[in-house]
Coordinates of C-alpha atoms in Angstrom, one line a residue:
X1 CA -15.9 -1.2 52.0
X2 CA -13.2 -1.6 54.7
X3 CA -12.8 -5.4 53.8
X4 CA -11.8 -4.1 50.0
X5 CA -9.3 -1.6 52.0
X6 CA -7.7 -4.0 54.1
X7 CA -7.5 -6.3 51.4
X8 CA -5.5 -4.2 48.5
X9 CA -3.5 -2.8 51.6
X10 CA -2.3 -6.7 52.7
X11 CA -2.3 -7.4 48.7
X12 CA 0.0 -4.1 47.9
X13 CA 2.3 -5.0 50.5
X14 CA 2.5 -8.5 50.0
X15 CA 3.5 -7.6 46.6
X16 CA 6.1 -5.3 47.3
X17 CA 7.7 -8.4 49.6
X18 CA 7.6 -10.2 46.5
X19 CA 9.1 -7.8 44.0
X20 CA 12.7 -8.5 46.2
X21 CA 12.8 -12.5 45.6
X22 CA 15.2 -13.4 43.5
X23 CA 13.9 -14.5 39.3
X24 CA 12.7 -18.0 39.2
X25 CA 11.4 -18.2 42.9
X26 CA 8.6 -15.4 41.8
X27 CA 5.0 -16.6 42.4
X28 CA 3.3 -14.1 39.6
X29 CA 4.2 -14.5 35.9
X30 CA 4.4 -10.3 35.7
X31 CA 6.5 -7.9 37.3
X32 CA 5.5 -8.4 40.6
X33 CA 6.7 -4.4 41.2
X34 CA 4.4 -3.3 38.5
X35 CA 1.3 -5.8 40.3
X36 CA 2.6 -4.2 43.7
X37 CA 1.6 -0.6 41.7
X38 CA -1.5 -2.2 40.5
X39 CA -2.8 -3.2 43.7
X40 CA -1.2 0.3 45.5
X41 CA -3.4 2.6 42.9
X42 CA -6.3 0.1 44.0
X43 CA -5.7 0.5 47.9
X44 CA -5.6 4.1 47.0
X45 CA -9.1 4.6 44.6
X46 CA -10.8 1.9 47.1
X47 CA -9.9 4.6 49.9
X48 CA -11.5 7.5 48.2
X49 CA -14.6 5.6 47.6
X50 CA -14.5 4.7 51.6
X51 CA -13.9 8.6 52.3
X52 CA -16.8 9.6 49.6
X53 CA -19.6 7.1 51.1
X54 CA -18.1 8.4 54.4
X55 CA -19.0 11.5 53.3
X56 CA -22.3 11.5 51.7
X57 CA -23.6 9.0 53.7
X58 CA -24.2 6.4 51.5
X59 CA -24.2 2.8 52.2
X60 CA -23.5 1.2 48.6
X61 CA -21.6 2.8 46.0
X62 CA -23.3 5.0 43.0
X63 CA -20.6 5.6 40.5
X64 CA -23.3 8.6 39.0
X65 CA -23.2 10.1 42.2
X66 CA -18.9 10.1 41.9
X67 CA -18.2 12.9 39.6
X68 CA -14.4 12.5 40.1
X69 CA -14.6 8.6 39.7
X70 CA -16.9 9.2 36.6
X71 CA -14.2 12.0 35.2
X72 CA -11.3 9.3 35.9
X73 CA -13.3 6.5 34.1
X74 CA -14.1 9.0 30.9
X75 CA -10.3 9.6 30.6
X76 CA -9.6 5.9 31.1
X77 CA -12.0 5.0 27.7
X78 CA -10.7 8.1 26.2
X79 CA -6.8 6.8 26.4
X80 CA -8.3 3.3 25.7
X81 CA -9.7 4.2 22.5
X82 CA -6.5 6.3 21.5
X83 CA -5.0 3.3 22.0
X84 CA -7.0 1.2 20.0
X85 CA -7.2 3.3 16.9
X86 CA -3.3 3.8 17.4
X87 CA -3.4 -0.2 17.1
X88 CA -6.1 -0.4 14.1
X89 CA -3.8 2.6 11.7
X90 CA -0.7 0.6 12.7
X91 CA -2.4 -2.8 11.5
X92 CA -3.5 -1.1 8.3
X93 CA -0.1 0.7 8.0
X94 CA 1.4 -2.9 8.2
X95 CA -1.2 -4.6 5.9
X96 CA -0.8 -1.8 3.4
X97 CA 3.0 -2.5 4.1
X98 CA 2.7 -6.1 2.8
X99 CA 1.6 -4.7 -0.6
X100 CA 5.1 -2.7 -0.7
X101 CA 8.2 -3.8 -2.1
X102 CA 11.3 -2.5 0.0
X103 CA 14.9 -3.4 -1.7
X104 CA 18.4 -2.9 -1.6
X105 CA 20.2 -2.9 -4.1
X106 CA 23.9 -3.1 -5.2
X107 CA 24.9 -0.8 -8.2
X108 CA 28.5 -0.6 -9.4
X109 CA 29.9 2.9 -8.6
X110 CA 29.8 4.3 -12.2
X111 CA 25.8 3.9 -12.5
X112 CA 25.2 4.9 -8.6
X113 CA 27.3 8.0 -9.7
X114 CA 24.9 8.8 -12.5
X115 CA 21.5 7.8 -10.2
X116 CA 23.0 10.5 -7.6
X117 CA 23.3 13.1 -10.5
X118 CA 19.7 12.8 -12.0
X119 CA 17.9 12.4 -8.4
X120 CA 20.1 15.5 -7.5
X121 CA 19.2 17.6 -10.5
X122 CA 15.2 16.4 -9.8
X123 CA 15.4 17.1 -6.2
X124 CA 14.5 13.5 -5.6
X125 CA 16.5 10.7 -3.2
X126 CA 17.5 8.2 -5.5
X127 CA 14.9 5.5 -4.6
X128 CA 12.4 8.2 -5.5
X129 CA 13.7 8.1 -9.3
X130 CA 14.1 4.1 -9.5
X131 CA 10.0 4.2 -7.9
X132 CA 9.6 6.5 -11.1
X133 CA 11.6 4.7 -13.3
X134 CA 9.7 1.6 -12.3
X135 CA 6.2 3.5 -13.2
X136 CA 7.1 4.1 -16.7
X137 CA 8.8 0.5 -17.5
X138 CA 6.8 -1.7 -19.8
X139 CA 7.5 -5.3 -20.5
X140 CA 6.9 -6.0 -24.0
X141 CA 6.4 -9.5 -25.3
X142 CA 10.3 -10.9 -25.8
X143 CA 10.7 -9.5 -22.2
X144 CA 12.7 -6.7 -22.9
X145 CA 11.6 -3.6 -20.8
X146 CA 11.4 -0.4 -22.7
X147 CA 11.3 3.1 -20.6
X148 CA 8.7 5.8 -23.0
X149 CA 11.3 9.2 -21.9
X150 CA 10.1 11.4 -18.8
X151 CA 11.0 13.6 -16.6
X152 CA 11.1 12.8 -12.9
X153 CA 9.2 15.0 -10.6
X154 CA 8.9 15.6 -7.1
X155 CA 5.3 14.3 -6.6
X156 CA 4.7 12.5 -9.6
X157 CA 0.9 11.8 -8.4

């Protein structure tokens, strides 16, 4: 146990040397200030686990018999898996995404007058009525589009 201590002790100040030599010359591909607080929170947990064998008497370590460890590690998984299924609904967000058509468009002031008027008068923004607009187009045959008439509406599903 005091091997581990000495060891993230030389290792957390060898790495706060490091985090002052100029870019280029650094030995570790990370931020060597953010490895010099990696290995400072490791000096530090490796010294409770020196104080709490210390204490109980025990000669090898029993995470089961470390409440405080074992609360720490719960928390640790718990922020892991936020973070996970934070990472899994922003993949599907982004997959879902793909499926999405997002334009802009350039209308000549005299229709983007008119679009302002009707998405006004619906309570809508003015994508929401060309979404709506889109819903109710049909293609017939000679490629004309054709529009049945509707009224917009502020959750149209």
């Amino acid at each position: 146990m005091a091997q581990k201590v000495t060891e993230a002790a030389r290792r957390e100040r060898e790495t706060r040397q490091q985090s002052g030599v100029p870019a280029g010359r650094e030995p570790y591909a990370g931020d060597p200030e953010e490895l010099a607080e990696l290995w400072g929170a490791k000096h530090t947990e490796w010294r409770r686990i020196a104080a709490l064998l210390q204490t109980t008497g025990q000669e090898a370590y029993d995470p089961a018999q470390d409440a405080q460890g074992t609360a720490w590690a719960k928390e640790r998984e718990a922020r892991r898996q936020g973070a996970r299924d934070r990472h899994a609904a922003w993949v599907k967000e982004r997959q879902e995404a793909k499926e999405e058509l997002r334009t802009q468009i350039w209308l000549p002031a005299d229709t983007s007058r008119r679009l302002r008027t009707i998405a006004t008068q619906a309570g809508l923004r003015p994508e929401q009525v060309l979404a709506q607009l889109a819903d109710h187009a049909m293609l017939n045959n000679d490629g004309s589009l054709t529009v049945a008439p509707f009224t917009p509406q502020r959750d149209p599903r």
